[in-house]
Every structure is written in C-alpha cells, then in structure tokens.
Amino acid sequence: MENITVSAHIQPDTHFRVTPFADRAYPFVSLRIGGDNVEVALLAVPGTSEALRNLASAAIEAAGALDALTSDAREVAGRG
C-alpha cells in the first residue's frame, strides 16, 4: 500500500466493482468499494494477487468477528 489512509463506514448497500484493464504495457485491476459519499479504488498490478487474497481473507475474518460481536450483544441484551 502506498500514500494514503482512508476511513469509511461500510453500509449494507455498499457496492463493490472489479474492472480489469488489460493494457499490454501496464495491466492492472481496479477494485472499487463505494457508497453514496465515498468510493475507494484499490489498484492491483501483476504480482499483487496474493495481497488481494490476503485482503479477502481479512475481510472474511472481520465479518466473523462482527458476527460474534453481534451475537454477544444479543446474549447480553437477553440477560438484562
């Protein structure tokens, strides 16, 4: 990663779009994540596919952690 830090809240209607650019001199893939007011574009060049796989794995881990937090919050609310 280079040059910028971005913070945005993912919403249920967040959209994701993958666009390959097969330029012979500089091929890359754009992964766009966006909503109403914010769009983040990640540009991946050849040799960075493992980083994208790691991003996908981290997103799955984050979703599992969020599910666990939601489940824990429901259990606490049910006890009260």
PDB file of N, CA and C in Angstrom:
ATOM      1  N   MET A   1       0.855  -1.173   0.000  1.00  0.00           N
ATOM      2  CA  MET A   1       0.000   0.000   0.000  1.00  0.00           C
ATOM      3  C   MET A   1       0.894   1.227   0.000  1.00  0.00           C
ATOM      4  N   GLU A   2       0.367   2.259  -0.581  1.00  0.00           N
ATOM      5  CA  GLU A   2       1.150   3.491  -0.646  1.00  0.00           C
ATOM      6  C   GLU A   2       0.296   4.721  -0.389  1.00  0.00           C
ATOM      7  N   ASN A   3       0.812   5.682   0.332  1.00  0.00           N
ATOM      8  CA  ASN A   3       0.472   7.086   0.282  1.00  0.00           C
ATOM      9  C   ASN A   3      -0.790   7.622   0.939  1.00  0.00           C
ATOM     10  N   ILE A   4      -1.740   6.820   1.385  1.00  0.00           N
ATOM     11  CA  ILE A   4      -2.967   7.413   1.899  1.00  0.00           C
ATOM     12  C   ILE A   4      -3.625   6.498   2.932  1.00  0.00           C
ATOM     13  N   THR A   5      -4.268   7.116   3.890  1.00  0.00           N
ATOM     14  CA  THR A   5      -5.095   6.382   4.842  1.00  0.00           C
ATOM     15  C   THR A   5      -6.511   6.884   4.688  1.00  0.00           C
ATOM     16  N   VAL A   6      -7.449   5.961   4.556  1.00  0.00           N
ATOM     17  CA  VAL A   6      -8.852   6.307   4.365  1.00  0.00           C
ATOM     18  C   VAL A   6      -9.676   5.569   5.399  1.00  0.00           C
ATOM     19  N   SER A   7     -10.652   6.247   5.953  1.00  0.00           N
ATOM     20  CA  SER A   7     -11.579   5.620   6.887  1.00  0.00           C
ATOM     21  C   SER A   7     -12.991   5.856   6.370  1.00  0.00           C
ATOM     22  N   ALA A   8     -13.756   4.787   6.272  1.00  0.00           N
ATOM     23  CA  ALA A   8     -15.141   4.898   5.816  1.00  0.00           C
ATOM     24  C   ALA A   8     -15.943   3.787   6.468  1.00  0.00           C
ATOM     25  N   HIS A   9     -17.221   4.029   6.673  1.00  0.00           N
ATOM     26  CA  HIS A   9     -18.100   3.022   7.260  1.00  0.00           C
ATOM     27  C   HIS A   9     -18.748   2.209   6.151  1.00  0.00           C
ATOM     28  N   ILE A  10     -18.637   0.895   6.241  1.00  0.00           N
ATOM     29  CA  ILE A  10     -19.323   0.021   5.299  1.00  0.00           C
ATOM     30  C   ILE A  10     -20.786  -0.049   5.710  1.00  0.00           C
ATOM     31  N   GLN A  11     -21.656   0.123   4.769  1.00  0.00           N
ATOM     32  CA  GLN A  11     -23.095   0.062   4.986  1.00  0.00           C
ATOM     33  C   GLN A  11     -23.654  -1.158   4.274  1.00  0.00           C
ATOM     34  N   PRO A  12     -24.859  -1.595   4.619  1.00  0.00           N
ATOM     35  CA  PRO A  12     -25.440  -2.757   3.942  1.00  0.00           C
ATOM     36  C   PRO A  12     -25.542  -2.600   2.427  1.00  0.00           C
ATOM     37  N   ASP A  13     -25.671  -1.364   1.942  1.00  0.00           N
ATOM     38  CA  ASP A  13     -25.793  -1.151   0.495  1.00  0.00           C
ATOM     39  C   ASP A  13     -24.471  -0.787  -0.177  1.00  0.00           C
ATOM     40  N   THR A  14     -23.345  -1.001   0.512  1.00  0.00           N
ATOM     41  CA  THR A  14     -22.036  -0.749  -0.086  1.00  0.00           C
ATOM     42  C   THR A  14     -21.878  -1.626  -1.328  1.00  0.00           C
ATOM     43  N   HIS A  15     -21.358  -1.030  -2.401  1.00  0.00           N
ATOM     44  CA  HIS A  15     -21.189  -1.812  -3.627  1.00  0.00           C
ATOM     45  C   HIS A  15     -19.702  -2.040  -3.912  1.00  0.00           C
ATOM     46  N   PHE A  16     -19.449  -3.087  -4.649  1.00  0.00           N
ATOM     47  CA  PHE A  16     -18.090  -3.499  -4.983  1.00  0.00           C
ATOM     48  C   PHE A  16     -18.036  -3.743  -6.480  1.00  0.00           C
ATOM     49  N   ARG A  17     -16.979  -3.286  -7.128  1.00  0.00           N
ATOM     50  CA  ARG A  17     -16.858  -3.473  -8.572  1.00  0.00           C
ATOM     51  C   ARG A  17     -15.406  -3.767  -8.925  1.00  0.00           C
ATOM     52  N   VAL A  18     -15.217  -4.794  -9.706  1.00  0.00           N
ATOM     53  CA  VAL A  18     -13.884  -5.167 -10.189  1.00  0.00           C
ATOM     54  C   VAL A  18     -13.834  -4.881 -11.681  1.00  0.00           C
ATOM     55  N   THR A  19     -12.817  -4.139 -12.098  1.00  0.00           N
ATOM     56  CA  THR A  19     -12.647  -3.820 -13.508  1.00  0.00           C
ATOM     57  C   THR A  19     -11.213  -4.128 -13.923  1.00  0.00           C
ATOM     58  N   PRO A  20     -11.029  -5.091 -14.822  1.00  0.00           N
ATOM     59  CA  PRO A  20      -9.669  -5.365 -15.321  1.00  0.00           C
ATOM     60  C   PRO A  20      -9.304  -4.409 -16.463  1.00  0.00           C
ATOM     61  N   PHE A  21      -8.083  -3.954 -16.470  1.00  0.00           N
ATOM     62  CA  PHE A  21      -7.553  -3.118 -17.541  1.00  0.00           C
ATOM     63  C   PHE A  21      -6.392  -3.893 -18.166  1.00  0.00           C
ATOM     64  N   ALA A  22      -6.632  -4.463 -19.332  1.00  0.00           N
ATOM     65  CA  ALA A  22      -5.674  -5.380 -19.959  1.00  0.00           C
ATOM     66  C   ALA A  22      -4.694  -4.674 -20.879  1.00  0.00           C
ATOM     67  N   ASP A  23      -4.294  -3.487 -20.522  1.00  0.00           N
ATOM     68  CA  ASP A  23      -3.305  -2.758 -21.304  1.00  0.00           C
ATOM     69  C   ASP A  23      -2.014  -3.568 -21.381  1.00  0.00           C
ATOM     70  N   ARG A  24      -1.436  -3.700 -22.556  1.00  0.00           N
ATOM     71  CA  ARG A  24      -0.228  -4.525 -22.714  1.00  0.00           C
ATOM     72  C   ARG A  24       0.967  -3.972 -21.956  1.00  0.00           C
ATOM     73  N   ALA A  25       1.089  -2.660 -21.904  1.00  0.00           N
ATOM     74  CA  ALA A  25       2.239  -2.058 -21.237  1.00  0.00           C
ATOM     75  C   ALA A  25       2.071  -1.993 -19.731  1.00  0.00           C
ATOM     76  N   TYR A  26       0.837  -1.812 -19.252  1.00  0.00           N
ATOM     77  CA  TYR A  26       0.605  -1.641 -17.819  1.00  0.00           C
ATOM     78  C   TYR A  26      -0.758  -2.225 -17.427  1.00  0.00           C
ATOM     79  N   PRO A  27      -0.867  -3.545 -17.391  1.00  0.00           N
ATOM     80  CA  PRO A  27      -2.144  -4.148 -16.997  1.00  0.00           C
ATOM     81  C   PRO A  27      -2.370  -4.018 -15.488  1.00  0.00           C
ATOM     82  N   PHE A  28      -3.616  -3.814 -15.111  1.00  0.00           N
ATOM     83  CA  PHE A  28      -3.962  -3.776 -13.694  1.00  0.00           C
ATOM     84  C   PHE A  28      -5.445  -4.058 -13.524  1.00  0.00           C
ATOM     85  N   VAL A  29      -5.833  -4.255 -12.278  1.00  0.00           N
ATOM     86  CA  VAL A  29      -7.235  -4.464 -11.926  1.00  0.00           C
ATOM     87  C   VAL A  29      -7.617  -3.389 -10.914  1.00  0.00           C
ATOM     88  N   SER A  30      -8.780  -2.815 -11.110  1.00  0.00           N
ATOM     89  CA  SER A  30      -9.312  -1.840 -10.169  1.00  0.00           C
ATOM     90  C   SER A  30     -10.399  -2.519  -9.341  1.00  0.00           C
ATOM     91  N   LEU A  31     -10.287  -2.425  -8.023  1.00  0.00           N
ATOM     92  CA  LEU A  31     -11.321  -2.904  -7.100  1.00  0.00           C
ATOM     93  C   LEU A  31     -11.897  -1.671  -6.433  1.00  0.00           C
ATOM     94  N   ARG A  32     -13.146  -1.366  -6.752  1.00  0.00           N
ATOM     95  CA  ARG A  32     -13.805  -0.180  -6.192  1.00  0.00           C
ATOM     96  C   ARG A  32     -14.803  -0.605  -5.128  1.00  0.00           C
ATOM     97  N   ILE A  33     -14.763   0.111  -4.021  1.00  0.00           N
ATOM     98  CA  ILE A  33     -15.660  -0.115  -2.892  1.00  0.00           C
ATOM     99  C   ILE A  33     -16.318   1.229  -2.628  1.00  0.00           C
ATOM    100  N   GLY A  34     -17.648   1.278  -2.688  1.00  0.00           N
ATOM    101  CA  GLY A  34     -18.256   2.580  -2.556  1.00  0.00           C
ATOM    102  C   GLY A  34     -19.660   2.584  -2.020  1.00  0.00           C
ATOM    103  N   GLY A  35     -20.103   3.799  -1.760  1.00  0.00           N
ATOM    104  CA  GLY A  35     -21.445   4.070  -1.288  1.00  0.00           C
ATOM    105  C   GLY A  35     -21.879   5.419  -1.809  1.00  0.00           C
ATOM    106  N   ASP A  36     -22.729   6.096  -1.060  1.00  0.00           N
ATOM    107  CA  ASP A  36     -23.266   7.376  -1.505  1.00  0.00           C
ATOM    108  C   ASP A  36     -22.211   8.479  -1.561  1.00  0.00           C
ATOM    109  N   ASN A  37     -21.367   8.566  -0.535  1.00  0.00           N
ATOM    110  CA  ASN A  37     -20.460   9.710  -0.428  1.00  0.00           C
ATOM    111  C   ASN A  37     -18.985   9.384  -0.578  1.00  0.00           C
ATOM    112  N   VAL A  38     -18.633   8.112  -0.536  1.00  0.00           N
ATOM    113  CA  VAL A  38     -17.227   7.723  -0.555  1.00  0.00           C
ATOM    114  C   VAL A  38     -17.035   6.579  -1.533  1.00  0.00           C
ATOM    115  N   GLU A  39     -15.960   6.636  -2.283  1.00  0.00           N
ATOM    116  CA  GLU A  39     -15.560   5.493  -3.095  1.00  0.00           C
ATOM    117  C   GLU A  39     -14.058   5.333  -2.959  1.00  0.00           C
ATOM    118  N   VAL A  40     -13.648   4.113  -2.680  1.00  0.00           N
ATOM    119  CA  VAL A  40     -12.234   3.789  -2.561  1.00  0.00           C
ATOM    120  C   VAL A  40     -11.884   2.882  -3.727  1.00  0.00           C
ATOM    121  N   ALA A  41     -10.809   3.196  -4.430  1.00  0.00           N
ATOM    122  CA  ALA A  41     -10.346   2.355  -5.533  1.00  0.00           C
ATOM    123  C   ALA A  41      -8.978   1.802  -5.172  1.00  0.00           C
ATOM    124  N   LEU A  42      -8.869   0.479  -5.180  1.00  0.00           N
ATOM    125  CA  LEU A  42      -7.586  -0.189  -4.984  1.00  0.00           C
ATOM    126  C   LEU A  42      -7.117  -0.659  -6.348  1.00  0.00           C
ATOM    127  N   LEU A  43      -5.911  -0.319  -6.710  1.00  0.00           N
ATOM    128  CA  LEU A  43      -5.347  -0.704  -8.000  1.00  0.00           C
ATOM    129  C   LEU A  43      -4.313  -1.782  -7.762  1.00  0.00           C
ATOM    130  N   ALA A  44      -4.505  -2.913  -8.415  1.00  0.00           N
ATOM    131  CA  ALA A  44      -3.615  -4.056  -8.233  1.00  0.00           C
ATOM    132  C   ALA A  44      -2.940  -4.389  -9.555  1.00  0.00           C
ATOM    133  N   VAL A  45      -1.630  -4.448  -9.525  1.00  0.00           N
ATOM    134  CA  VAL A  45      -0.843  -4.759 -10.718  1.00  0.00           C
ATOM    135  C   VAL A  45      -0.399  -6.216 -10.657  1.00  0.00           C
ATOM    136  N   PRO A  46       0.056  -6.758 -11.773  1.00  0.00           N
ATOM    137  CA  PRO A  46       0.557  -8.136 -11.740  1.00  0.00           C
ATOM    138  C   PRO A  46       1.593  -8.314 -10.626  1.00  0.00           C
ATOM    139  N   GLY A  47       1.481  -9.450  -9.931  1.00  0.00           N
ATOM    140  CA  GLY A  47       2.380  -9.733  -8.816  1.00  0.00           C
ATOM    141  C   GLY A  47       1.775  -9.402  -7.465  1.00  0.00           C
ATOM    142  N   THR A  48       0.569  -8.793  -7.456  1.00  0.00           N
ATOM    143  CA  THR A  48      -0.047  -8.423  -6.185  1.00  0.00           C
ATOM    144  C   THR A  48      -1.320  -9.217  -5.892  1.00  0.00           C
ATOM    145  N   SER A  49      -1.556 -10.292  -6.630  1.00  0.00           N
ATOM    146  CA  SER A  49      -2.773 -11.076  -6.411  1.00  0.00           C
ATOM    147  C   SER A  49      -2.815 -11.677  -5.008  1.00  0.00           C
ATOM    148  N   GLU A  50      -1.661 -12.036  -4.458  1.00  0.00           N
ATOM    149  CA  GLU A  50      -1.640 -12.590  -3.099  1.00  0.00           C
ATOM    150  C   GLU A  50      -2.094 -11.538  -2.084  1.00  0.00           C
ATOM    151  N   ALA A  51      -1.737 -10.292  -2.302  1.00  0.00           N
ATOM    152  CA  ALA A  51      -2.197  -9.222  -1.407  1.00  0.00           C
ATOM    153  C   ALA A  51      -3.722  -9.100  -1.462  1.00  0.00           C
ATOM    154  N   LEU A  52      -4.307  -9.256  -2.647  1.00  0.00           N
ATOM    155  CA  LEU A  52      -5.770  -9.230  -2.755  1.00  0.00           C
ATOM    156  C   LEU A  52      -6.398 -10.423  -2.044  1.00  0.00           C
ATOM    157  N   ARG A  53      -5.777 -11.582  -2.173  1.00  0.00           N
ATOM    158  CA  ARG A  53      -6.279 -12.759  -1.447  1.00  0.00           C
ATOM    159  C   ARG A  53      -6.203 -12.534   0.062  1.00  0.00           C
ATOM    160  N   ASN A  54      -5.125 -11.914   0.534  1.00  0.00           N
ATOM    161  CA  ASN A  54      -4.992 -11.616   1.960  1.00  0.00           C
ATOM    162  C   ASN A  54      -6.051 -10.608   2.406  1.00  0.00           C
ATOM    163  N   LEU A  55      -6.356  -9.633   1.545  1.00  0.00           N
ATOM    164  CA  LEU A  55      -7.417  -8.678   1.830  1.00  0.00           C
ATOM    165  C   LEU A  55      -8.757  -9.395   1.957  1.00  0.00           C
ATOM    166  N   ALA A  56      -9.036 -10.317   1.038  1.00  0.00           N
ATOM    167  CA  ALA A  56     -10.279 -11.091   1.094  1.00  0.00           C
ATOM    168  C   ALA A  56     -10.346 -11.922   2.375  1.00  0.00           C
ATOM    169  N   SER A  57      -9.250 -12.538   2.754  1.00  0.00           N
ATOM    170  CA  SER A  57      -9.210 -13.327   3.993  1.00  0.00           C
ATOM    171  C   SER A  57      -9.440 -12.443   5.217  1.00  0.00           C
ATOM    172  N   ALA A  58      -8.822 -11.272   5.218  1.00  0.00           N
ATOM    173  CA  ALA A  58      -9.005 -10.351   6.341  1.00  0.00           C
ATOM    174  C   ALA A  58     -10.453  -9.873   6.415  1.00  0.00           C
ATOM    175  N   ALA A  59     -11.086  -9.647   5.263  1.00  0.00           N
ATOM    176  CA  ALA A  59     -12.489  -9.230   5.247  1.00  0.00           C
ATOM    177  C   ALA A  59     -13.385 -10.333   5.795  1.00  0.00           C
ATOM    178  N   ILE A  60     -13.102 -11.578   5.450  1.00  0.00           N
ATOM    179  CA  ILE A  60     -13.880 -12.711   5.981  1.00  0.00           C
ATOM    180  C   ILE A  60     -13.679 -12.816   7.492  1.00  0.00           C
ATOM    181  N   GLU A  61     -12.450 -12.632   7.956  1.00  0.00           N
ATOM    182  CA  GLU A  61     -12.177 -12.662   9.397  1.00  0.00           C
ATOM    183  C   GLU A  61     -12.915 -11.532  10.109  1.00  0.00           C
ATOM    184  N   ALA A  62     -12.910 -10.334   9.517  1.00  0.00           N
ATOM    185  CA  ALA A  62     -13.611  -9.197  10.110  1.00  0.00           C
ATOM    186  C   ALA A  62     -15.115  -9.450  10.176  1.00  0.00           C
ATOM    187  N   ALA A  63     -15.677 -10.058   9.132  1.00  0.00           N
ATOM    188  CA  ALA A  63     -17.107 -10.381   9.135  1.00  0.00           C
ATOM    189  C   ALA A  63     -17.433 -11.375  10.241  1.00  0.00           C
ATOM    190  N   GLY A  64     -16.584 -12.366  10.436  1.00  0.00           N
ATOM    191  CA  GLY A  64     -16.792 -13.330  11.514  1.00  0.00           C
ATOM    192  C   GLY A  64     -16.718 -12.671  12.879  1.00  0.00           C
ATOM    193  N   ALA A  65     -15.756 -11.755  13.057  1.00  0.00           N
ATOM    194  CA  ALA A  65     -15.634 -11.036  14.322  1.00  0.00           C
ATOM    195  C   ALA A  65     -16.871 -10.178  14.564  1.00  0.00           C
ATOM    196  N   LEU A  66     -17.383  -9.537  13.519  1.00  0.00           N
ATOM    197  CA  LEU A  66     -18.591  -8.723  13.645  1.00  0.00           C
ATOM    198  C   LEU A  66     -19.797  -9.589  14.000  1.00  0.00           C
ATOM    199  N   ASP A  67     -19.907 -10.753  13.371  1.00  0.00           N
ATOM    200  CA  ASP A  67     -20.989 -11.685  13.708  1.00  0.00           C
ATOM    201  C   ASP A  67     -20.917 -12.089  15.176  1.00  0.00           C
ATOM    202  N   ALA A  68     -19.702 -12.361  15.653  1.00  0.00           N
ATOM    203  CA  ALA A  68     -19.527 -12.753  17.056  1.00  0.00           C
ATOM    204  C   ALA A  68     -19.897 -11.608  17.991  1.00  0.00           C
ATOM    205  N   LEU A  69     -19.493 -10.392  17.655  1.00  0.00           N
ATOM    206  CA  LEU A  69     -19.845  -9.238  18.483  1.00  0.00           C
ATOM    207  C   LEU A  69     -21.356  -9.047  18.526  1.00  0.00           C
ATOM    208  N   THR A  70     -22.004  -9.209  17.386  1.00  0.00           N
ATOM    209  CA  THR A  70     -23.455  -9.058  17.311  1.00  0.00           C
ATOM    210  C   THR A  70     -24.145 -10.125  18.147  1.00  0.00           C
ATOM    211  N   SER A  71     -23.648 -11.354  18.062  1.00  0.00           N
ATOM    212  CA  SER A  71     -24.211 -12.459  18.836  1.00  0.00           C
ATOM    213  C   SER A  71     -24.026 -12.204  20.328  1.00  0.00           C
ATOM    214  N   ASP A  72     -22.828 -11.749  20.731  1.00  0.00           N
ATOM    215  CA  ASP A  72     -22.552 -11.451  22.132  1.00  0.00           C
ATOM    216  C   ASP A  72     -23.471 -10.344  22.644  1.00  0.00           C
ATOM    217  N   ALA A  73     -23.690  -9.312  21.821  1.00  0.00           N
ATOM    218  CA  ALA A  73     -24.544  -8.192  22.230  1.00  0.00           C
ATOM    219  C   ALA A  73     -25.984  -8.668  22.417  1.00  0.00           C
ATOM    220  N   ARG A  74     -26.437  -9.576  21.567  1.00  0.00           N
ATOM    221  CA  ARG A  74     -27.800 -10.101  21.711  1.00  0.00           C
ATOM    222  C   ARG A  74     -27.938 -10.917  22.996  1.00  0.00           C
ATOM    223  N   GLU A  75     -26.908 -11.706  23.303  1.00  0.00           N
ATOM    224  CA  GLU A  75     -26.942 -12.509  24.524  1.00  0.00           C
ATOM    225  C   GLU A  75     -26.974 -11.618  25.763  1.00  0.00           C
ATOM    226  N   VAL A  76     -26.174 -10.565  25.765  1.00  0.00           N
ATOM    227  CA  VAL A  76     -26.144  -9.639  26.911  1.00  0.00           C
ATOM    228  C   VAL A  76     -27.497  -8.941  27.046  1.00  0.00           C
ATOM    229  N   ALA A  77     -28.076  -8.532  25.946  1.00  0.00           N
ATOM    230  CA  ALA A  77     -29.375  -7.859  25.984  1.00  0.00           C
ATOM    231  C   ALA A  77     -30.457  -8.818  26.483  1.00  0.00           C
ATOM    232  N   GLY A  78     -30.346 -10.079  26.137  1.00  0.00           N
ATOM    233  CA  GLY A  78     -31.327 -11.066  26.572  1.00  0.00           C
ATOM    234  C   GLY A  78     -31.251 -11.374  28.052  1.00  0.00           C
ATOM    235  N   ARG A  79     -30.092 -11.168  28.648  1.00  0.00           N
ATOM    236  CA  ARG A  79     -29.908 -11.439  30.090  1.00  0.00           C
ATOM    237  C   ARG A  79     -30.450 -10.323  30.951  1.00  0.00           C
ATOM    238  N   GLY A  80     -30.524  -9.129  30.363  1.00  0.00           N
ATOM    239  CA  GLY A  80     -30.890  -7.955  31.159  1.00  0.00           C
ATOM    240  C   GLY A  80     -32.299  -7.805  31.292  1.00  0.00           C
TER     241      GLY A  80
END
